[in-house]
Coordinates of C-alpha atoms in Angstrom, one line a residue:
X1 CA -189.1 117.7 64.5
X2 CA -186.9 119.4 67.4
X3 CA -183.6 119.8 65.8
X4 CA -181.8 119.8 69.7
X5 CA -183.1 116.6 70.7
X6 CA -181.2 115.0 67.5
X7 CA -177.9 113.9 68.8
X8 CA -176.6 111.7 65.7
X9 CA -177.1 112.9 61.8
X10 CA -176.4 110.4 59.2
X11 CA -176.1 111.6 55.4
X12 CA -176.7 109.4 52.5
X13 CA -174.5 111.4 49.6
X14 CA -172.6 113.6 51.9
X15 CA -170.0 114.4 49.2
X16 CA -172.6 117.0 47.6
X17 CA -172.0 120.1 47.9
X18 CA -175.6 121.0 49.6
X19 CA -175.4 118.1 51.6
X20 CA -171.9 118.6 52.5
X21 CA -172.6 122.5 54.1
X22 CA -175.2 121.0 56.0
X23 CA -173.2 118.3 57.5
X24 CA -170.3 120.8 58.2
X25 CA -173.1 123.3 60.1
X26 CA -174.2 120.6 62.3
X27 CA -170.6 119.4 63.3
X28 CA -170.1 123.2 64.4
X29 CA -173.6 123.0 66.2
X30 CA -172.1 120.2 68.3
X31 CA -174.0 117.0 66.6
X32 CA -172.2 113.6 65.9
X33 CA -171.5 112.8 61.9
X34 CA -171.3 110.0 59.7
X35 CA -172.1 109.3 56.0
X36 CA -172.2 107.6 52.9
X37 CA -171.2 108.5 49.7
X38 CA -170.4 107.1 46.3
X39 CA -166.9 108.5 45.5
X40 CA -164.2 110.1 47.2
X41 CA -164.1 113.5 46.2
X42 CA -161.8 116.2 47.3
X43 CA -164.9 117.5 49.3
X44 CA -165.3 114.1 51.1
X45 CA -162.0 114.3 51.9
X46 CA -162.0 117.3 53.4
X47 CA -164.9 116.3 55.7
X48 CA -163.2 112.9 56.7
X49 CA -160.0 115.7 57.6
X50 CA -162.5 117.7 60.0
X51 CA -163.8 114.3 61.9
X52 CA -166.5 113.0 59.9
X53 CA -166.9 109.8 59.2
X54 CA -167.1 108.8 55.5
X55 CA -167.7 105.0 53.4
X56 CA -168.1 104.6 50.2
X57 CA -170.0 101.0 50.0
X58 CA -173.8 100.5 50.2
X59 CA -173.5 98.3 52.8
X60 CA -175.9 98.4 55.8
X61 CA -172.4 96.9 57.9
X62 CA -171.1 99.8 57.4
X63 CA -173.0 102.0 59.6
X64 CA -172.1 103.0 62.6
X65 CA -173.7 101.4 65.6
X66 CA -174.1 103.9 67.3
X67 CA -176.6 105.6 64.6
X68 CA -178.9 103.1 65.0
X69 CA -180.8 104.8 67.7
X70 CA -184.1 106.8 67.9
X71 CA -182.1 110.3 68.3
X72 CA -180.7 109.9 64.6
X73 CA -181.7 112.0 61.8
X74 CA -181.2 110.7 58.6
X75 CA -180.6 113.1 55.4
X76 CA -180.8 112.1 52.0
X77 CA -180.2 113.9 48.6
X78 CA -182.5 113.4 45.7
X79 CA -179.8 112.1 43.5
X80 CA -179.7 108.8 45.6
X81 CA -181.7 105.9 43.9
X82 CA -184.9 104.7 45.3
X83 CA -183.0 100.8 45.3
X84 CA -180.4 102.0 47.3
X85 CA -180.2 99.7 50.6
X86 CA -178.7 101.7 53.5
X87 CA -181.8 104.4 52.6
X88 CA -184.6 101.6 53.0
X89 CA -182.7 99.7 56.1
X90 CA -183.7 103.3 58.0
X91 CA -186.9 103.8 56.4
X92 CA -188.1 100.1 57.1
X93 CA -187.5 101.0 60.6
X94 CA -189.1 104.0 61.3
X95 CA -185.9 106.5 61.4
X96 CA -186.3 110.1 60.8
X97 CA -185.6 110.3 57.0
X98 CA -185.8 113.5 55.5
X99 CA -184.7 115.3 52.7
X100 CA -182.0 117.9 52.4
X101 CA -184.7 120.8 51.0
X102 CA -186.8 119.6 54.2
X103 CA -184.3 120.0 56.6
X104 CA -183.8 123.5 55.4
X105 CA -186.9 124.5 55.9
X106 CA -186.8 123.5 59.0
X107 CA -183.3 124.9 60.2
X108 CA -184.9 128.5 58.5
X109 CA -188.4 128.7 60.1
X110 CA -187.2 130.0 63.4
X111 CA -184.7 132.4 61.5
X112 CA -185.0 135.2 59.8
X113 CA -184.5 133.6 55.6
X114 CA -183.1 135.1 52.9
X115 CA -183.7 132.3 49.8
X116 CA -181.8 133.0 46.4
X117 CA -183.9 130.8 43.8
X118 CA -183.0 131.3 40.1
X119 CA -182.2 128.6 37.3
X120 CA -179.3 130.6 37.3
X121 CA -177.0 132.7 39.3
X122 CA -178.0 131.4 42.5
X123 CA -174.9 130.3 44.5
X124 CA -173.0 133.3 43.1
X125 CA -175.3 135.3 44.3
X126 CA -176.2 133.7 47.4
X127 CA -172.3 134.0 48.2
X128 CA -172.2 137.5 47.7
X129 CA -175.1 138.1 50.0
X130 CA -173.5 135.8 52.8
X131 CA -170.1 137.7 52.5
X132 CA -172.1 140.8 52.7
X133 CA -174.1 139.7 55.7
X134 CA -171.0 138.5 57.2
X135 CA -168.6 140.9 57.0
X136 CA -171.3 143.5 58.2
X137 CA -171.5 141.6 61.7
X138 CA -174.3 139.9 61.3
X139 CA -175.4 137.1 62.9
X140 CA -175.7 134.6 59.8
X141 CA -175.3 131.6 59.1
X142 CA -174.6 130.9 54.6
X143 CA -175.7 127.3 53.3
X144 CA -174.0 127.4 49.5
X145 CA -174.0 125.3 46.6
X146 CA -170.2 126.0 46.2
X147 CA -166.8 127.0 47.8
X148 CA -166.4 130.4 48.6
X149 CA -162.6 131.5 47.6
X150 CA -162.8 134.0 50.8
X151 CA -163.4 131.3 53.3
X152 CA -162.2 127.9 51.3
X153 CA -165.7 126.8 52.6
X154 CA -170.2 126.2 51.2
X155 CA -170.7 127.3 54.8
X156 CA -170.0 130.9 56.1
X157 CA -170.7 131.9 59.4
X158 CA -172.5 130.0 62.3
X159 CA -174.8 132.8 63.2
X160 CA -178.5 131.4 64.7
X161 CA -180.9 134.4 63.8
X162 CA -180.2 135.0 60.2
X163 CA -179.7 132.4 57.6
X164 CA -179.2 132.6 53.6
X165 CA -180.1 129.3 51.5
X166 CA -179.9 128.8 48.1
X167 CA -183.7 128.1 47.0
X168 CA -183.4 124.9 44.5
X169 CA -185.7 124.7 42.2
X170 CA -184.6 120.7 41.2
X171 CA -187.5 118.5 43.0
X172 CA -189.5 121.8 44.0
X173 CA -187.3 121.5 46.9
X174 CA -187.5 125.6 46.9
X175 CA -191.1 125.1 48.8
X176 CA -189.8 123.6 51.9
X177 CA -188.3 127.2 52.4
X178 CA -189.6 130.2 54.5
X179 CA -188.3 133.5 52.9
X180 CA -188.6 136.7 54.4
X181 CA -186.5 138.3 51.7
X182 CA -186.2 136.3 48.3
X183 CA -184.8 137.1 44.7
X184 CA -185.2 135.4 41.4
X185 CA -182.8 135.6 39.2
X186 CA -183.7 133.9 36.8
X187 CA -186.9 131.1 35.4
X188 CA -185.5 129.3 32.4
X189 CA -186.3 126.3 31.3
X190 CA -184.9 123.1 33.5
X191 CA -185.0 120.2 34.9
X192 CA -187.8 119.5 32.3
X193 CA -187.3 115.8 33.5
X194 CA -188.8 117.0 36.8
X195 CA -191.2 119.5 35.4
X196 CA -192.2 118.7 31.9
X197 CA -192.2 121.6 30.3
X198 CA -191.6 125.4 30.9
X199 CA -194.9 126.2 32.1
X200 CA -194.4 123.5 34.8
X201 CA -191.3 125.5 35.9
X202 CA -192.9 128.7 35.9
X203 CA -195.6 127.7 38.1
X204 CA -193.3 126.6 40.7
X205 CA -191.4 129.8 40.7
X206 CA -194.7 131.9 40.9
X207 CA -195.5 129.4 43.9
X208 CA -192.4 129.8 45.5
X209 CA -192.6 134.1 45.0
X210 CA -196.2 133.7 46.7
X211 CA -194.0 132.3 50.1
X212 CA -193.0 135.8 49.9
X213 CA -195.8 138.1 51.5
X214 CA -194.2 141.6 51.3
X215 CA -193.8 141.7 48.0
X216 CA -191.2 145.0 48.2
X217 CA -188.7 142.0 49.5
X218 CA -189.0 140.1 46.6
X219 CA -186.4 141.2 44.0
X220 CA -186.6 140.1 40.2
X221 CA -184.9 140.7 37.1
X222 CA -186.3 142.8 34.7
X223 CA -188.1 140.0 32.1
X224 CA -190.1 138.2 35.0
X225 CA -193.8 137.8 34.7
X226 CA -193.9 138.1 39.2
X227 CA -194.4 141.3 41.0
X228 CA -191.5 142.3 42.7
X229 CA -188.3 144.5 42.9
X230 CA -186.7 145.0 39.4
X231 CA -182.9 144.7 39.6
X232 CA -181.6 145.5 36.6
X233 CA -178.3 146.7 34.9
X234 CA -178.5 150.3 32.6
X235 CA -176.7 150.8 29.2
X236 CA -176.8 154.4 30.7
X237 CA -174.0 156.7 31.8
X238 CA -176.7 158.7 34.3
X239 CA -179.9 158.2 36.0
X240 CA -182.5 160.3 37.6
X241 CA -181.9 159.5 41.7
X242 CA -185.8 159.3 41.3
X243 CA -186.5 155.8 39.8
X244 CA -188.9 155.8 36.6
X245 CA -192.8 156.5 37.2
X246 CA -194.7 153.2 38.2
X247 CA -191.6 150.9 38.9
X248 CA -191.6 150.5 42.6
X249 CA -187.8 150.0 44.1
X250 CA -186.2 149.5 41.3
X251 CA -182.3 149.2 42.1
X252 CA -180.0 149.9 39.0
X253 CA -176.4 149.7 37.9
X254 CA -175.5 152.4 35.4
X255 CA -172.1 154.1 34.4
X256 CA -170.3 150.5 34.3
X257 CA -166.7 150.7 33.3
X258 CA -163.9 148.1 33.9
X259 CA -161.0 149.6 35.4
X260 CA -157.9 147.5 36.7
X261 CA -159.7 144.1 35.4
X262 CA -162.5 144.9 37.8
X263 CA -166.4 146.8 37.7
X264 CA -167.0 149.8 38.8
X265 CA -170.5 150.9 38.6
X266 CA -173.2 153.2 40.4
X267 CA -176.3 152.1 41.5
X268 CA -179.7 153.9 42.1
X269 CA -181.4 152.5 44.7
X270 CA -185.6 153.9 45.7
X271 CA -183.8 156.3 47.9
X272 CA -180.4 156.8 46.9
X273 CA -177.1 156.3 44.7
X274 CA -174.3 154.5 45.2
X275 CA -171.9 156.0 44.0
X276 CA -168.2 154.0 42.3
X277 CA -168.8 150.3 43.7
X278 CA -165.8 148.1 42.7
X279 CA -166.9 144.5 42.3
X280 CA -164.4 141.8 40.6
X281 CA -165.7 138.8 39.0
X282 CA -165.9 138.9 35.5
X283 CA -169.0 138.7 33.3
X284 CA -172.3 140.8 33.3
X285 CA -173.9 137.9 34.7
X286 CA -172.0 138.3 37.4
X287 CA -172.6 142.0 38.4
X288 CA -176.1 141.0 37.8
X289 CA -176.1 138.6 40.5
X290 CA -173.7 141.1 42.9
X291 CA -176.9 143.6 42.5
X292 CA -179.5 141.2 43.6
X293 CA -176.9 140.5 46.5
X294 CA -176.8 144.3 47.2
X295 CA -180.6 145.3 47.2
X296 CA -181.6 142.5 49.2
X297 CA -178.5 143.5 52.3
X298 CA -179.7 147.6 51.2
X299 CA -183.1 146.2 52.1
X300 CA -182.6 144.3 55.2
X301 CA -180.7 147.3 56.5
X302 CA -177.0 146.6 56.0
X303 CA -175.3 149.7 55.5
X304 CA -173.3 151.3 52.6
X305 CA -170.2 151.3 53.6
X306 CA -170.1 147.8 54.6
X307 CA -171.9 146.6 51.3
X308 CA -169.5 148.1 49.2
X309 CA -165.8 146.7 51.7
X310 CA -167.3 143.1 51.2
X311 CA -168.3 143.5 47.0
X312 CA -164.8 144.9 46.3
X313 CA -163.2 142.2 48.9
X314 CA -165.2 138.8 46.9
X315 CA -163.1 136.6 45.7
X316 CA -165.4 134.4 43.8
X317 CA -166.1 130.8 44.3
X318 CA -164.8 127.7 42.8
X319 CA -165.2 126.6 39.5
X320 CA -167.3 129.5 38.7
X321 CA -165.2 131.6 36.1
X322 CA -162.5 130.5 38.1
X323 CA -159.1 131.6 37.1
X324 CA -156.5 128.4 37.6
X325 CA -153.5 129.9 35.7
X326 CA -154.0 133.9 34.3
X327 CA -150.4 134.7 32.5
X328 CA -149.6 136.9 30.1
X329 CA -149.7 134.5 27.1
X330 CA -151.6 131.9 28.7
X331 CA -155.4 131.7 30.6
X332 CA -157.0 128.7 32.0
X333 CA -160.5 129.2 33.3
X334 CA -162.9 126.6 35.0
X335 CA -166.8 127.0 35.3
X336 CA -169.6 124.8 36.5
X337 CA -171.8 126.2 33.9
X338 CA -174.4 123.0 32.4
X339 CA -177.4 125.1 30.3
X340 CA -177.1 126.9 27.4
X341 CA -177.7 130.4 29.6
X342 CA -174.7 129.8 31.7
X343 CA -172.5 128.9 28.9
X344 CA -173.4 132.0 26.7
X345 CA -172.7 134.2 29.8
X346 CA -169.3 131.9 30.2
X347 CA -168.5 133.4 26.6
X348 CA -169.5 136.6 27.0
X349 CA -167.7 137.0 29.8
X350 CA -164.5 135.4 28.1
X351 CA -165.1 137.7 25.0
X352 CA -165.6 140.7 27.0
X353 CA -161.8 140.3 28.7
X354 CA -159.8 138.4 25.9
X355 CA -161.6 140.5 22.2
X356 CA -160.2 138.5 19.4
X357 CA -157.9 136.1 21.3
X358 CA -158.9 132.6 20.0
X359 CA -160.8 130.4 23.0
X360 CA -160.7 126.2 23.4
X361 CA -163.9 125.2 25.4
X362 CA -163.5 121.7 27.0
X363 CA -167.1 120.4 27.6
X364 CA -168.8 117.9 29.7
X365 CA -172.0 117.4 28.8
X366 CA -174.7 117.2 32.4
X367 CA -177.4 114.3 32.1
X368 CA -178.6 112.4 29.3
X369 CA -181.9 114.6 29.6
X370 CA -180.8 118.1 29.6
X371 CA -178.5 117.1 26.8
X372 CA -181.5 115.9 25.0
X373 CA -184.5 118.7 26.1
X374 CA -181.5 121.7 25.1
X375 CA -179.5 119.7 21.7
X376 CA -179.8 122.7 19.8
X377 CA -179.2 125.4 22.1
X378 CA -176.2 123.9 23.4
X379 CA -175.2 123.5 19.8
X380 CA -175.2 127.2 19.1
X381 CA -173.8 128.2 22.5
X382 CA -170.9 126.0 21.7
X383 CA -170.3 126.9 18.4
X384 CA -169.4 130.5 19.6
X385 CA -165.9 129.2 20.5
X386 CA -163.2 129.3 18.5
X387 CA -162.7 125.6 19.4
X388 CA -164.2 123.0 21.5
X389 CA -163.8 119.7 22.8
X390 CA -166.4 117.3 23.9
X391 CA -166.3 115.1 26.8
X392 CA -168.7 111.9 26.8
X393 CA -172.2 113.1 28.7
X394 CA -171.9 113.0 32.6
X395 CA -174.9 110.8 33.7
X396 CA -175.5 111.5 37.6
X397 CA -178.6 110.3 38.2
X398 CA -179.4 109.1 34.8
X399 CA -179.2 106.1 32.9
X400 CA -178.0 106.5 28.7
X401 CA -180.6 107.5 26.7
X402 CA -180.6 105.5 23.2
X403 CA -178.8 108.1 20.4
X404 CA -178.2 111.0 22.9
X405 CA -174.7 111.4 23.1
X406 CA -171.4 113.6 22.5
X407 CA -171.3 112.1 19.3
X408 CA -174.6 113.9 18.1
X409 CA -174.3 116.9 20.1
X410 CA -171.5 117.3 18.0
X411 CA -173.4 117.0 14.4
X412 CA -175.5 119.5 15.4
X413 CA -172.6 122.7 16.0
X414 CA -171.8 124.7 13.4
X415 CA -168.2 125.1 14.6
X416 CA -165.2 123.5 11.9
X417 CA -162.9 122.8 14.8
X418 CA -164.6 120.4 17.1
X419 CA -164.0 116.8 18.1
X420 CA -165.3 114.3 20.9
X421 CA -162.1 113.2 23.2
X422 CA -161.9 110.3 25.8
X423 CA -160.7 112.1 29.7
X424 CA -157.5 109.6 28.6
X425 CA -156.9 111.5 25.5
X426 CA -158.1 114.9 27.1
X427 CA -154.7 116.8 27.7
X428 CA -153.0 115.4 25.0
X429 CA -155.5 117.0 22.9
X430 CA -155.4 120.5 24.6
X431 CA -151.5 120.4 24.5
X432 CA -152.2 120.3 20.8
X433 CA -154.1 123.5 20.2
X434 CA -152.8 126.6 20.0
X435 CA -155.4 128.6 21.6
X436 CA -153.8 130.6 24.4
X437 CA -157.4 131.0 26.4
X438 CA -159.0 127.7 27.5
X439 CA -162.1 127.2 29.1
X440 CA -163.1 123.9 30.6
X441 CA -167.1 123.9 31.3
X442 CA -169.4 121.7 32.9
X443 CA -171.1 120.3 36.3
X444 CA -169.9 117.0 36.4
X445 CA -166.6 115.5 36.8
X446 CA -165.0 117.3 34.8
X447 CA -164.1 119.1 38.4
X448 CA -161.9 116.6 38.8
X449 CA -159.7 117.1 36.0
X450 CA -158.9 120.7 36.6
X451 CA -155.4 120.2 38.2
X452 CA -153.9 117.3 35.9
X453 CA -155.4 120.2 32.6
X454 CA -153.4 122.7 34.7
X455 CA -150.3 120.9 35.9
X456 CA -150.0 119.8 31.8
X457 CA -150.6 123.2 31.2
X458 CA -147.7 125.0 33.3
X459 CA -145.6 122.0 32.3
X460 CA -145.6 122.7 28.8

């Protein structure tokens, strides 16, 4: 398909956050706009603000006439049902229907593609490497899964050589992607309503490393059964500037300290070390991800200087460990995190910057099935708080599943101060605890409450 004969795109869910950078890069690339979408979201509304035509009915009506030609591309998102009328109105008549991993893979071919995959870590990391790539000159264009603080935007940049896409594992959609220079940050288990099982997962990750054919551009963490690049960050104080006999490329963060509330580390690269790096979001997740974002720019040639102005300069991104209020006897935090990994790293992160200061998690749980495959896990990740609060599970996609809810999630934590609230009885209950560091956590939308949890919050 040629992208420049396509003079209409239509999206069907344009309020996600991968669909909505796509719809924002082809407004900027001169290409008319329209969508549906469930809800109205403060992303939808931001699009509807730039020009883009939004409705929120399934209703066939609604579309605009002048989409209903032969030079419209039509872009779906997995999460929209199979049932859903305005989809099979363009697929009955022969429109071009494709999916948002698809059309990735074809904005990438012609461009030089860096793809972040990982069950975790990947729009962090993918941000990091766009600001990077950015900031250094180059000509790039970012597709994120989440809104950069620096630029209040998922899309950075509308550079047409260079692209950097996160590489989503949900659907396989990862394998529409052609990656010169790739990381993995991670393989856990996932999506297991997808996959199946772990093995399932792990296959498609060793599939989507073989898209990879230069395997010194491939960069792992340390645990991964691929061949690759370890990345990986050092207990140590000092390193050899020669890396270890047999490991090929292997970049390392050693000597980390926190100084000011930020990271400061040195890194040994094959050929090098970086010497006093200053990188500011919190969490060793998080400096995990800011390495994979260095060695792949190192790699691709960016320079030192530059990587380390745009790691001190990152400001994070939205609802990931996202400060909304940081006073001196009160902290309110937001994070997208949904699997057990994320929240643990959530905690540690948390514990790492407030030791022996008592912590409320607010949780939303994410699908009935993830809820179900990860019960126990959750439960212990959970129970690490001093304090938590349940929301009912988010269902997306999903329909219930009989017995999995909040209610038994709860049963299973170990924790003495826990309880499942209603979003009506939500701030009331956090008003009640005394905690002085609160954490709400999860990927549905529970985004949505943020400001009403922080407006209480300041209020009181």
């Amino acid at each position: 398909m040629n992208l420049n004969q396509i003079h209409n795109v239509y999206f069907i869910g344009i309020g996600g956050i991968g669909m909505s950078a796509l719809a924002r890069y082809f407004k900027t690339i001169g290409k008319n706009i329209s969508g549906y979408d469930k809800t109205e979201t403060e992303l939808t509304k931001e699009l509807v603000q730039s020009g883009i035509n939004i409705h929120y009915e399934d209703n066939i009506n609604l579309i605009p006439a002048d989409y209903l030609t032969e030079n419209t591309l039509v872009i779906i998102t997995p999460a929209v049902p199979i049932t859903h009328s305005e989809w099979n109105y363009f697929l009955e008549r022969d429109f071009n229907v494709k999916k948002r991993a698809e059309v990735l893979g074809i904005i990438t071919k012609d461009t030089f593609c860096f793809a972040v995959a990982g069950t975790h870590g990947k729009t962090t990391t993918s941000s990091i490497l766009g600001h990077i790539l950015f900031e250094s000159g180059a000509d790039v264009t970012s597709f994120l899964g989440g809104i950069v603080e620096n630029y209040n935007s998922n899309l950075i940049g509308t550079g047409k050589t260079i692209t950097v896409v996160e590489a989503d594992e949900f659907d396989r959609s990862f394998l529409h992607l052609h990656p010169n220079i790739a990381c993995i940050t991670s393989m856990d288990a996932d999506h297991l309503d997808i996959y199946g099982d772990s093995a399932a997962i792990e296959a498609s990750f060793i599939e989507f490393a073989d898209k990879v054919e230069d395997k010194s551009k491939l960069f792992i963490t340390k645990d991964l059964p691929l061949e690759g690049v370890r990345v990986e960050i050092s207990e140590s104080k000092t390193l050899s500037e020669v890396p270890p006999s047999g490991v090929r490329g292997l970049f390392n963060a050693f000597n980390v300290r926190i100084e000011n509330g930020n990271y400061v580390f040195d890194v040994q690269t094959p050929t090098e070390i970086l010497s006093n790096l200053e990188f500011g979001l919190p969490g060793k997740h998080n400096l995990t991800n800011a390495l994979m974002a260095l060695a792949m720019a190192k790699t691709f040639g960016t320079s030192n200087g530059a990587i380390a102005k745009a790691l001190k300069s990152f400001k994070g991104i939205k609802r990931r460990f996202s400060y909304q209020i940081k006073e001196t006897d009160l902290v309110y935090i937001d994070d997208y995190a949904h699997h057990p990994t994320e929240i643990n790293a959530v905690h540690q992160a948390v514990s790492e910057l407030y030791a022996n200061q008592k912590v409320l998690a607010i949780f939303q749980p994410h699908l009935f099935s993830r809820t179900k495959d990860f019960a126990d896990d959750f439960a212990k990740s959970l129970s690490a708080f001093d304090e938590v609060l349940l929301l009912d599970i988010y269902p997306a996609r999903e329909v219930p599943m009989e017995g999995i809810t909040s209610d038994w999630l709860l049963g299973k934590m170990t924790n003495e101060h826990k309880k499942v609230v209603s979003k009506l009885d939500l701030i009331p209950a956090i008003l009640k605890s005394e905690a002085k560091i609160i954490v709400t956590i999860g990927a549905g939308d529970i985004g949505e409450l943020v400001q009403p949890i922080k407006e209480a919050l300041l209020k009181k």
